[in-house]
Tab-separated table of C-alpha atoms in Angstrom:
chain	number	residue	atom	x	y	z
A	1	MET	CA	123.682	114.476	131.807
A	2	SER	CA	121.277	115.391	134.638
A	3	PRO	CA	117.497	114.859	134.319
A	4	LEU	CA	117.197	118.683	134.239
A	5	GLY	CA	119.624	118.819	131.273
A	6	ILE	CA	117.639	116.138	129.443
A	7	SER	CA	114.378	117.972	130.068
A	8	GLY	CA	116.073	120.987	128.421
A	9	LEU	CA	116.499	118.864	125.274
A	10	ALA	CA	112.867	117.789	125.570
A	11	HIS	CA	111.692	121.467	125.742
A	12	LEU	CA	113.862	122.229	122.697
A	13	PHE	CA	112.404	119.452	120.504
A	14	GLY	CA	108.889	120.121	121.837
A	15	ILE	CA	109.044	123.801	120.833
A	16	LEU	CA	110.742	122.915	117.524
A	17	ALA	CA	107.916	120.484	116.696
A	18	PHE	CA	105.338	123.191	117.561
A	19	ILE	CA	107.027	125.718	115.239
A	20	LEU	CA	107.384	123.183	112.382
A	21	LEU	CA	103.719	122.187	112.775
A	22	LEU	CA	102.638	125.861	112.654
A	23	VAL	CA	104.774	126.514	109.543
A	24	TRP	CA	103.250	123.459	107.876
A	25	LEU	CA	99.610	124.333	108.684
A	26	LEU	CA	99.901	128.088	108.017
A	27	HIS	CA	102.216	128.074	104.984
A	28	TYR	CA	101.242	124.873	103.122
A	29	ARG	CA	97.796	123.928	104.466
A	30	GLU	CA	95.566	127.040	104.257
A	31	GLY	CA	95.762	128.027	107.952
A	32	ILE	CA	93.735	127.192	111.053
A	33	ASP	CA	90.158	128.306	111.786
A	34	TYR	CA	87.714	126.199	113.787
A	35	ASP	CA	84.707	128.265	112.574
A	36	SER	CA	85.636	128.429	108.890
A	37	ASP	CA	83.448	127.269	105.986
A	38	ASN	CA	86.614	125.744	104.495
A	39	GLY	CA	86.755	122.196	105.960
A	40	PHE	CA	90.528	122.002	105.690
A	41	ARG	CA	90.998	125.065	107.908
A	42	VAL	CA	88.662	123.468	110.475
A	43	PHE	CA	90.588	120.183	110.241
A	44	ASN	CA	93.909	121.954	110.881
A	45	ALA	CA	92.827	122.764	114.439
A	46	HIS	CA	93.042	118.984	115.041
A	47	PRO	CA	96.806	118.363	114.598
A	48	LEU	CA	97.660	121.686	116.295
A	49	LEU	CA	95.509	121.076	119.404
A	50	MET	CA	96.274	117.365	119.685
A	51	TYR	CA	100.040	117.926	119.504
A	52	SER	CA	100.044	121.017	121.761
A	53	CYS	CA	97.872	119.335	124.395
A	54	PHE	CA	98.282	115.580	124.324
A	55	ILE	CA	101.981	115.549	123.615
A	56	PHE	CA	103.590	118.884	124.474
A	57	LEU	CA	101.495	119.923	127.517
A	58	ALA	CA	101.247	116.323	128.768
A	59	GLY	CA	105.022	115.827	128.376
A	60	GLU	CA	105.729	119.115	130.183
A	61	ALA	CA	103.300	118.043	132.922
A	62	MET	CA	105.214	114.768	133.306
A	63	MET	CA	108.523	116.634	133.674
A	64	VAL	CA	107.163	119.162	136.227
A	65	PHE	CA	108.695	117.172	139.103
A	66	GLN	CA	112.147	117.732	137.545
A	67	THR	CA	111.698	121.222	136.122
A	68	ILE	CA	109.820	123.308	138.729
A	69	PRO	CA	111.897	124.224	141.799
A	70	SER	CA	109.122	124.339	144.393
A	71	GLU	CA	107.258	122.295	147.006
A	72	ARG	CA	105.945	118.859	146.015
A	73	LYS	CA	102.362	120.071	146.595
A	74	VAL	CA	102.764	122.869	144.025
A	75	LYS	CA	104.395	120.476	141.534
A	76	LYS	CA	101.486	118.038	141.908
A	77	PHE	CA	98.977	120.834	141.367
A	78	VAL	CA	100.732	122.058	138.198
A	79	HIS	CA	101.064	118.434	136.971
A	80	MET	CA	97.307	117.863	137.441
A	81	THR	CA	96.260	121.234	135.982
A	82	LEU	CA	98.377	120.930	132.814
A	83	HIS	CA	96.891	117.478	132.183
A	84	LEU	CA	93.369	118.847	132.749
A	85	ILE	CA	93.984	121.654	130.205
A	86	ALA	CA	95.286	118.952	127.824
A	87	ILE	CA	92.025	116.998	128.186
A	88	VAL	CA	89.725	120.040	127.754
A	89	LEU	CA	91.552	121.415	124.685
A	90	GLY	CA	91.994	117.820	123.415
A	91	ILE	CA	88.193	117.470	123.274
A	92	VAL	CA	88.056	120.618	121.080
A	93	GLY	CA	90.822	119.119	118.900
A	94	LEU	CA	88.936	115.824	118.531
A	95	ASN	CA	85.763	117.737	117.734
A	96	ALA	CA	87.529	119.604	114.924
A	97	VAL	CA	88.115	116.360	113.056
A	98	PHE	CA	84.513	115.165	113.570
A	99	LYS	CA	83.282	118.577	112.290
A	100	PHE	CA	85.554	118.261	109.227
A	101	HIS	CA	84.275	114.733	108.537
A	102	ASP	CA	80.655	115.970	108.774
A	103	MET	CA	81.404	118.842	106.371
A	104	GLN	CA	83.037	116.479	103.838
A	105	ASN	CA	80.792	113.466	104.418
A	106	ILE	CA	83.706	111.260	105.499
A	107	PRO	CA	83.036	108.384	107.950
A	108	ASN	CA	84.495	108.658	111.475
A	109	VAL	CA	87.033	106.459	113.303
A	110	TYR	CA	87.944	104.030	110.517
A	111	SER	CA	91.742	104.400	110.280
A	112	LEU	CA	94.493	102.973	112.489
A	113	HIS	CA	95.366	106.565	113.442
A	114	SER	CA	91.850	107.200	114.738
A	115	TRP	CA	91.753	103.897	116.677
A	116	ILE	CA	95.075	104.634	118.392
A	117	GLY	CA	94.069	108.261	118.993
A	118	ILE	CA	90.629	107.543	120.476
A	119	GLY	CA	92.011	104.670	122.582
A	120	THR	CA	94.781	106.874	123.940
A	121	PHE	CA	92.359	109.725	124.719
A	122	CYS	CA	90.046	107.437	126.727
A	123	LEU	CA	92.897	105.843	128.705
A	124	PHE	CA	94.439	109.296	129.274
A	125	ALA	CA	91.148	110.595	130.730
A	126	LEU	CA	90.890	107.482	132.961
A	127	GLN	CA	94.500	107.931	134.130
A	128	TRP	CA	93.762	111.580	134.989
A	129	LEU	CA	90.615	110.681	136.921
A	130	PHE	CA	92.436	107.895	138.760
A	131	GLY	CA	95.370	110.207	139.593
A	132	PHE	CA	93.011	112.991	140.737
A	133	VAL	CA	91.067	110.725	143.105
A	134	VAL	CA	94.058	108.812	144.474
A	135	PHE	CA	96.793	111.486	144.653
A	136	MET	CA	95.006	114.890	144.769
A	137	LEU	CA	91.946	113.985	146.849
A	138	GLN	CA	94.061	111.365	148.640
A	139	GLY	CA	91.284	108.831	148.217
A	140	ALA	CA	93.654	106.019	149.223
A	141	SER	CA	95.893	105.374	152.233
A	142	ALA	CA	99.547	106.457	152.142
A	143	THR	CA	100.625	102.801	151.739
A	144	THR	CA	98.308	102.258	148.786
A	145	ARG	CA	99.417	105.569	147.206
A	146	ALA	CA	103.065	104.512	147.498
A	147	LYS	CA	102.228	101.150	145.904
A	148	VAL	CA	100.210	102.710	143.093
A	149	LEU	CA	102.652	105.527	142.222
A	150	PRO	CA	105.079	103.408	140.097
A	151	TRP	CA	102.071	102.160	138.044
A	152	HIS	CA	100.897	105.751	137.569
A	153	LYS	CA	104.392	106.683	136.315
A	154	VAL	CA	104.875	103.697	133.989
A	155	GLY	CA	101.284	104.119	132.744
A	156	GLY	CA	101.898	107.810	132.061
A	157	ARG	CA	105.044	107.021	130.056
A	158	ALA	CA	103.101	104.415	128.042
A	159	LEU	CA	100.321	106.955	127.376
A	160	LEU	CA	102.792	109.586	126.129
A	161	PHE	CA	104.283	106.968	123.849
A	162	MET	CA	100.802	106.027	122.552
A	163	ALA	CA	100.036	109.715	121.957
A	164	VAL	CA	103.286	110.050	119.956
A	165	CYS	CA	102.263	106.959	117.933
A	166	ALA	CA	98.892	108.613	117.262
A	167	ALA	CA	100.633	111.794	116.055
A	168	GLU	CA	103.073	109.909	113.794
A	169	THR	CA	100.300	107.805	112.220
A	170	GLY	CA	98.244	111.006	111.766
A	171	LEU	CA	101.096	112.751	109.933
A	172	MET	CA	101.659	109.589	107.880
A	173	GLU	CA	97.951	109.344	106.971
A	174	LYS	CA	97.767	113.000	105.940
A	175	SER	CA	100.969	112.909	103.878
A	176	SER	CA	99.898	109.654	102.138
A	177	PHE	CA	96.535	111.194	101.190
A	178	LEU	CA	98.198	114.390	99.952
A	179	THR	CA	100.724	112.331	97.918
A	180	ASN	CA	97.977	110.232	96.366
A	181	LEU	CA	95.886	113.307	95.508
A	182	LYS	CA	99.068	114.950	94.078
A	183	LEU	CA	98.481	117.850	96.483
A	184	LEU	CA	101.777	117.517	98.372
A	185	HIS	CA	104.107	120.469	97.696
A	186	GLU	CA	107.697	119.705	96.746
A	187	ARG	CA	109.309	120.547	100.083
A	188	GLU	CA	106.241	119.834	102.221
A	189	SER	CA	107.053	116.140	102.563
A	190	ASN	CA	110.392	116.854	104.249
A	191	LEU	CA	108.741	119.431	106.532
A	192	ILE	CA	106.183	116.819	107.640
A	193	ASN	CA	108.976	114.279	108.245
A	194	PHE	CA	111.044	116.734	110.301
A	195	THR	CA	107.919	117.618	112.321
A	196	GLY	CA	107.348	113.901	112.971
A	197	LEU	CA	110.972	113.413	114.047
A	198	ALA	CA	110.856	116.423	116.386
A	199	ILE	CA	107.669	115.038	118.009
A	200	LEU	CA	109.321	111.611	118.367
A	201	LEU	CA	112.462	113.118	119.920
A	202	PHE	CA	110.323	115.159	122.352
A	203	GLY	CA	108.726	111.865	123.463
A	204	VAL	CA	112.110	110.153	123.754
A	205	PHE	CA	113.686	112.962	125.820
A	206	VAL	CA	110.645	113.228	128.133
A	207	ASN	CA	111.043	109.464	128.594
A	208	PHE	CA	114.736	109.948	129.496
A	209	SER	CA	113.937	112.893	131.769
A	210	VAL	CA	111.345	111.021	133.854
A	211	GLY	CA	112.493	107.433	133.214
A	212	PHE	CA	114.996	107.256	136.073
A	213	SER	CA	112.563	108.148	138.856
B	1	MET	CA	99.959	91.984	138.998
B	2	SER	CA	103.566	90.734	139.063
B	3	PRO	CA	106.076	91.640	136.299
B	4	LEU	CA	105.907	87.953	135.252
B	5	GLY	CA	102.114	88.192	134.901
B	6	ILE	CA	102.443	91.365	132.816
B	7	SER	CA	105.041	89.722	130.578
B	8	GLY	CA	102.435	86.965	130.014
B	9	LEU	CA	100.096	89.640	128.610
B	10	ALA	CA	102.967	90.939	126.482
B	11	HIS	CA	103.619	87.430	125.024
B	12	LEU	CA	99.903	87.116	124.309
B	13	PHE	CA	99.623	90.373	122.351
B	14	GLY	CA	103.004	89.749	120.660
B	15	ILE	CA	101.871	86.361	119.333
B	16	LEU	CA	98.426	87.741	118.448
B	17	ALA	CA	100.050	90.519	116.386
B	18	PHE	CA	102.257	87.930	114.631
B	19	ILE	CA	99.221	85.789	113.707
B	20	LEU	CA	97.184	88.803	112.520
B	21	LEU	CA	100.147	90.003	110.423
B	22	LEU	CA	100.517	86.541	108.838
B	23	VAL	CA	96.779	86.336	108.069
B	24	TRP	CA	96.947	89.792	106.472
B	25	LEU	CA	100.017	89.080	104.312
B	26	LEU	CA	99.025	85.530	103.299
B	27	HIS	CA	95.272	85.951	102.855
B	28	TYR	CA	94.903	89.524	101.525
B	29	ARG	CA	98.386	90.476	100.236
B	30	GLU	CA	99.567	87.672	97.891
B	31	GLY	CA	101.934	85.945	100.360
B	32	ILE	CA	105.615	86.315	101.247
B	33	ASP	CA	108.570	85.374	99.004
B	34	TYR	CA	111.869	87.256	99.110
B	35	ASP	CA	113.003	85.737	95.759
B	36	SER	CA	109.737	86.232	93.859
B	37	ASP	CA	109.361	88.126	90.556
B	38	ASN	CA	106.208	89.633	92.063
B	39	GLY	CA	107.439	92.775	93.860
B	40	PHE	CA	104.551	92.733	96.366
B	41	ARG	CA	105.536	89.240	97.586
B	42	VAL	CA	109.114	90.491	98.048
B	43	PHE	CA	107.846	93.569	99.897
B	44	ASN	CA	105.787	91.442	102.297
B	45	ALA	CA	108.988	90.034	103.817
B	46	HIS	CA	109.556	93.576	105.134
B	47	PRO	CA	106.630	93.955	107.596
B	48	LEU	CA	106.937	90.309	108.691
B	49	LEU	CA	110.685	90.453	109.445
B	50	MET	CA	110.663	93.952	110.921
B	51	TYR	CA	107.814	93.127	113.321
B	52	SER	CA	109.131	89.657	114.243
B	53	CYS	CA	112.654	90.955	114.871
B	54	PHE	CA	112.621	94.602	115.863
B	55	ILE	CA	109.508	94.460	117.974
B	56	PHE	CA	108.688	90.900	119.025
B	57	LEU	CA	112.222	89.445	119.433
B	58	ALA	CA	113.569	92.718	120.835
B	59	GLY	CA	110.680	92.961	123.307
B	60	GLU	CA	111.154	89.336	124.376
B	61	ALA	CA	114.898	90.032	124.778
B	62	MET	CA	114.079	92.988	127.035
B	63	MET	CA	111.830	90.811	129.222
B	64	VAL	CA	114.365	87.964	129.516
B	65	PHE	CA	115.459	89.183	132.963
B	66	GLN	CA	111.873	88.665	134.203
B	67	THR	CA	110.916	85.570	132.200
B	68	ILE	CA	113.903	83.167	132.243
B	69	PRO	CA	114.491	81.475	135.601
B	70	SER	CA	118.287	81.065	135.432
B	71	GLU	CA	121.608	82.694	136.338
B	72	ARG	CA	122.113	86.365	135.440
B	73	LYS	CA	124.968	85.361	133.078
B	74	VAL	CA	122.636	83.123	131.028
B	75	LYS	CA	119.941	85.831	130.950
B	76	LYS	CA	122.485	88.376	129.669
B	77	PHE	CA	123.638	85.977	126.962
B	78	VAL	CA	120.060	85.268	125.771
B	79	HIS	CA	119.287	89.026	125.906
B	80	MET	CA	122.306	89.816	123.723
B	81	THR	CA	121.766	86.904	121.297
B	82	LEU	CA	118.058	87.663	120.674
B	83	HIS	CA	118.965	91.273	119.900
B	84	LEU	CA	121.748	90.119	117.545
B	85	ILE	CA	119.295	87.851	115.651
B	86	ALA	CA	116.923	90.847	115.488
B	87	ILE	CA	119.653	92.963	113.855
B	88	VAL	CA	120.739	90.288	111.325
B	89	LEU	CA	117.181	89.406	110.220
B	90	GLY	CA	116.262	93.104	110.387
B	91	ILE	CA	118.889	93.807	107.706
B	92	VAL	CA	117.192	91.203	105.459
B	93	GLY	CA	113.836	92.862	106.205
B	94	LEU	CA	115.187	96.309	105.299
B	95	ASN	CA	116.738	94.877	102.136
B	96	ALA	CA	113.352	93.457	101.081
B	97	VAL	CA	111.894	96.953	100.856
B	98	PHE	CA	114.909	98.305	98.927
B	99	LYS	CA	114.611	95.360	96.509
B	100	PHE	CA	110.873	96.076	96.067
B	101	HIS	CA	111.602	99.771	95.410
B	102	ASP	CA	114.238	98.823	92.791
B	103	MET	CA	111.791	96.434	91.078
B	104	GLN	CA	109.045	99.101	90.961
B	105	ASN	CA	111.310	102.122	90.400
B	106	ILE	CA	110.166	103.816	93.625
B	107	PRO	CA	112.594	106.193	95.408
B	108	ASN	CA	113.997	105.082	98.793
B	109	VAL	CA	113.655	106.655	102.261
B	110	TYR	CA	111.247	109.505	101.472
B	111	SER	CA	108.374	108.868	103.917
B	112	LEU	CA	108.089	109.597	107.635
B	113	HIS	CA	107.823	105.827	108.182
B	114	SER	CA	111.176	105.232	106.495
B	115	TRP	CA	112.866	108.071	108.390
B	116	ILE	CA	111.656	106.751	111.764
B	117	GLY	CA	112.503	103.163	110.752
B	118	ILE	CA	116.034	103.849	109.497
B	119	GLY	CA	116.759	106.126	112.478
B	120	THR	CA	115.554	103.474	114.926
B	121	PHE	CA	117.572	100.732	113.194
B	122	CYS	CA	120.809	102.755	113.398
B	123	LEU	CA	120.310	103.672	117.072
B	124	PHE	CA	119.333	100.049	117.847
B	125	ALA	CA	122.581	98.782	116.280
B	126	LEU	CA	124.589	101.379	118.238
B	127	GLN	CA	122.813	100.412	121.479
B	128	TRP	CA	123.614	96.732	120.823
B	129	LEU	CA	127.291	97.492	120.127
B	130	PHE	CA	127.509	99.680	123.215
B	131	GLY	CA	125.857	97.003	125.373
B	132	PHE	CA	128.072	94.266	123.937
B	133	VAL	CA	131.313	96.167	124.655
B	134	VAL	CA	130.303	97.497	128.079
B	135	PHE	CA	128.283	94.613	129.570
B	136	MET	CA	129.325	91.421	127.721
B	137	LEU	CA	133.036	92.145	127.153
B	138	GLN	CA	132.998	94.137	130.421
B	139	GLY	CA	134.912	96.940	128.698
B	140	ALA	CA	134.164	99.259	131.615
B	141	SER	CA	134.721	99.110	135.380
B	142	ALA	CA	131.978	97.746	137.645
B	143	THR	CA	131.238	101.295	138.894
B	144	THR	CA	130.854	102.633	135.349
B	145	ARG	CA	128.696	99.640	134.372
B	146	ALA	CA	126.399	100.292	137.337
B	147	LYS	CA	126.149	103.983	136.342
B	148	VAL	CA	125.482	103.198	132.687
B	149	LEU	CA	122.896	100.420	133.225
B	150	PRO	CA	119.885	102.706	133.902
B	151	TRP	CA	120.676	104.614	130.650
B	152	HIS	CA	120.869	101.291	128.766
B	153	LYS	CA	117.422	100.339	130.162
B	154	VAL	CA	115.716	103.693	129.512
B	155	GLY	CA	117.360	103.827	126.067
B	156	GLY	CA	116.141	100.310	125.269
B	157	ARG	CA	112.580	101.225	126.257
B	158	ALA	CA	112.758	104.348	124.065
B	159	LEU	CA	114.025	102.237	121.134
B	160	LEU	CA	111.145	99.767	121.482
B	161	PHE	CA	108.747	102.768	121.459
B	162	MET	CA	110.413	104.081	118.321
B	163	ALA	CA	110.224	100.646	116.654
B	164	VAL	CA	106.492	100.436	117.470
B	165	CYS	CA	106.051	103.959	116.019
B	166	ALA	CA	107.849	102.761	112.858
B	167	ALA	CA	105.493	99.757	112.613
B	168	GLU	CA	102.343	101.852	113.139
B	169	THR	CA	103.390	104.451	110.540
B	170	GLY	CA	104.259	101.590	108.148
B	171	LEU	CA	100.796	100.019	108.548
B	172	MET	CA	99.229	103.466	108.163
B	173	GLU	CA	101.248	104.201	104.993
B	174	LYS	CA	100.347	100.843	103.424
B	175	SER	CA	96.646	101.077	104.268
B	176	SER	CA	96.456	104.695	102.982
B	177	PHE	CA	98.050	103.665	99.672
B	178	LEU	CA	95.737	100.650	99.345
B	179	THR	CA	92.704	102.857	100.139
B	180	ASN	CA	93.714	105.445	97.560
B	181	LEU	CA	94.369	102.801	94.899
B	182	LYS	CA	90.987	101.220	95.788
B	183	LEU	CA	92.844	97.947	96.484
B	184	LEU	CA	91.831	97.613	100.128
B	185	HIS	CA	89.463	94.685	100.692
B	186	GLU	CA	86.309	95.301	102.692
B	187	ARG	CA	87.422	93.659	105.945
B	188	GLU	CA	91.159	94.207	105.420
B	189	SER	CA	91.129	97.682	106.960
B	190	ASN	CA	89.881	96.371	110.315
B	191	LEU	CA	92.436	93.530	110.218
B	192	ILE	CA	95.252	96.078	109.717
B	193	ASN	CA	93.892	98.197	112.588
B	194	PHE	CA	93.670	95.212	114.958
B	195	THR	CA	97.227	94.199	113.972
B	196	GLY	CA	98.394	97.747	114.774
B	197	LEU	CA	96.604	97.711	118.138
B	198	ALA	CA	98.089	94.304	119.056
B	199	ILE	CA	101.594	95.601	118.218
B	200	LEU	CA	100.956	98.729	120.306
B	201	LEU	CA	99.693	96.682	123.272
B	202	PHE	CA	102.727	94.394	123.025
B	203	GLY	CA	104.926	97.512	123.332
B	204	VAL	CA	102.869	98.840	126.258
B	205	PHE	CA	102.974	95.546	128.204
B	206	VAL	CA	106.722	95.078	127.604
B	207	ASN	CA	107.075	98.613	128.981
B	208	PHE	CA	105.037	97.655	132.075
B	209	SER	CA	106.961	94.393	132.469
B	210	VAL	CA	110.415	96.015	132.459
B	211	GLY	CA	109.454	99.557	133.537
B	212	PHE	CA	109.697	98.965	137.291
B	213	SER	CA	113.295	97.695	137.316
């Protein structure tokens, strides 16, 4: 199977995960509203934005070099822009969870999910800044750029994998809390699991799509 | 930094995660005993064996081509054998959790952690079988082997990612349950988080160590 064929599978699982996540948040979890007085509706902006930006958009940005049939310059620009959108909307997504914690008087950044998530966000922002200076502004010589590129690629794959880990631990944390509070609907658990698997498979197929270059 | 230097960092975080996991299970979680009447001691064989085999041994097996200074034949044999030990001990580790569930009358394979874990185990076993037939028994022509090798490598990296995801969701599930049952000791939460981070960093550095070849 060609890298383009594999990226097709990645798109498929990426969109599937997005739909499953929407069904979960809208049908079982009271909907999404960043400005609501209902803390849970504010919270729901967090999983939606973090998945859409830090996994889906970032994964699509990684595959741009395989999927967009245009000049390398254009591909680089789209790659950089998608990652920038991911960072900006990711900040809103992170803020949603801090807002929810403030509303409910819950401490911040205590769980494994939050440690992985915050760590990944910081490294992601550093990787973007590094890539922007070195590859877009060409702040390094051609030789250095050629030397640094494989690190940028391997680092990017590791970051996507860390972001997927953050998502899976987030889903796990939420479903454990709901189970313990006896708030989990009968079929909701399977929906959460299928969402988690679709996110994981998106990560795996992005890895296959870009892993050979 | 050379791939050998990076694999040094991987060893470091791999051993650190092993020590942190042992401290957690022995000091806070009643110890490890597969044949105990205390279900929690039986259960504790699960995280220990799954991490030691499916992440640490498997990661070390992946890095063998960088870390062992010997003939390619010897490296291949060590690579295959370490993965085989991982599978055999992994079955014992999986059994520990089924035994614990039987003792406590808990249903099997309902959480996202279990779905990711079981899925990864099955694909891991298939990847081993495939590698054994194609590369050890040389059940394919040299041309086919050369074509298939990059898929084997990218697939192996994806499987290590999935195994790390399984570990992180497992730690998250356990710490959520302990929190909700008010059984989590004051400093235990941070210990679990540091263990999770060490496991994640092991995965990331193995990825860097083997990601350039």
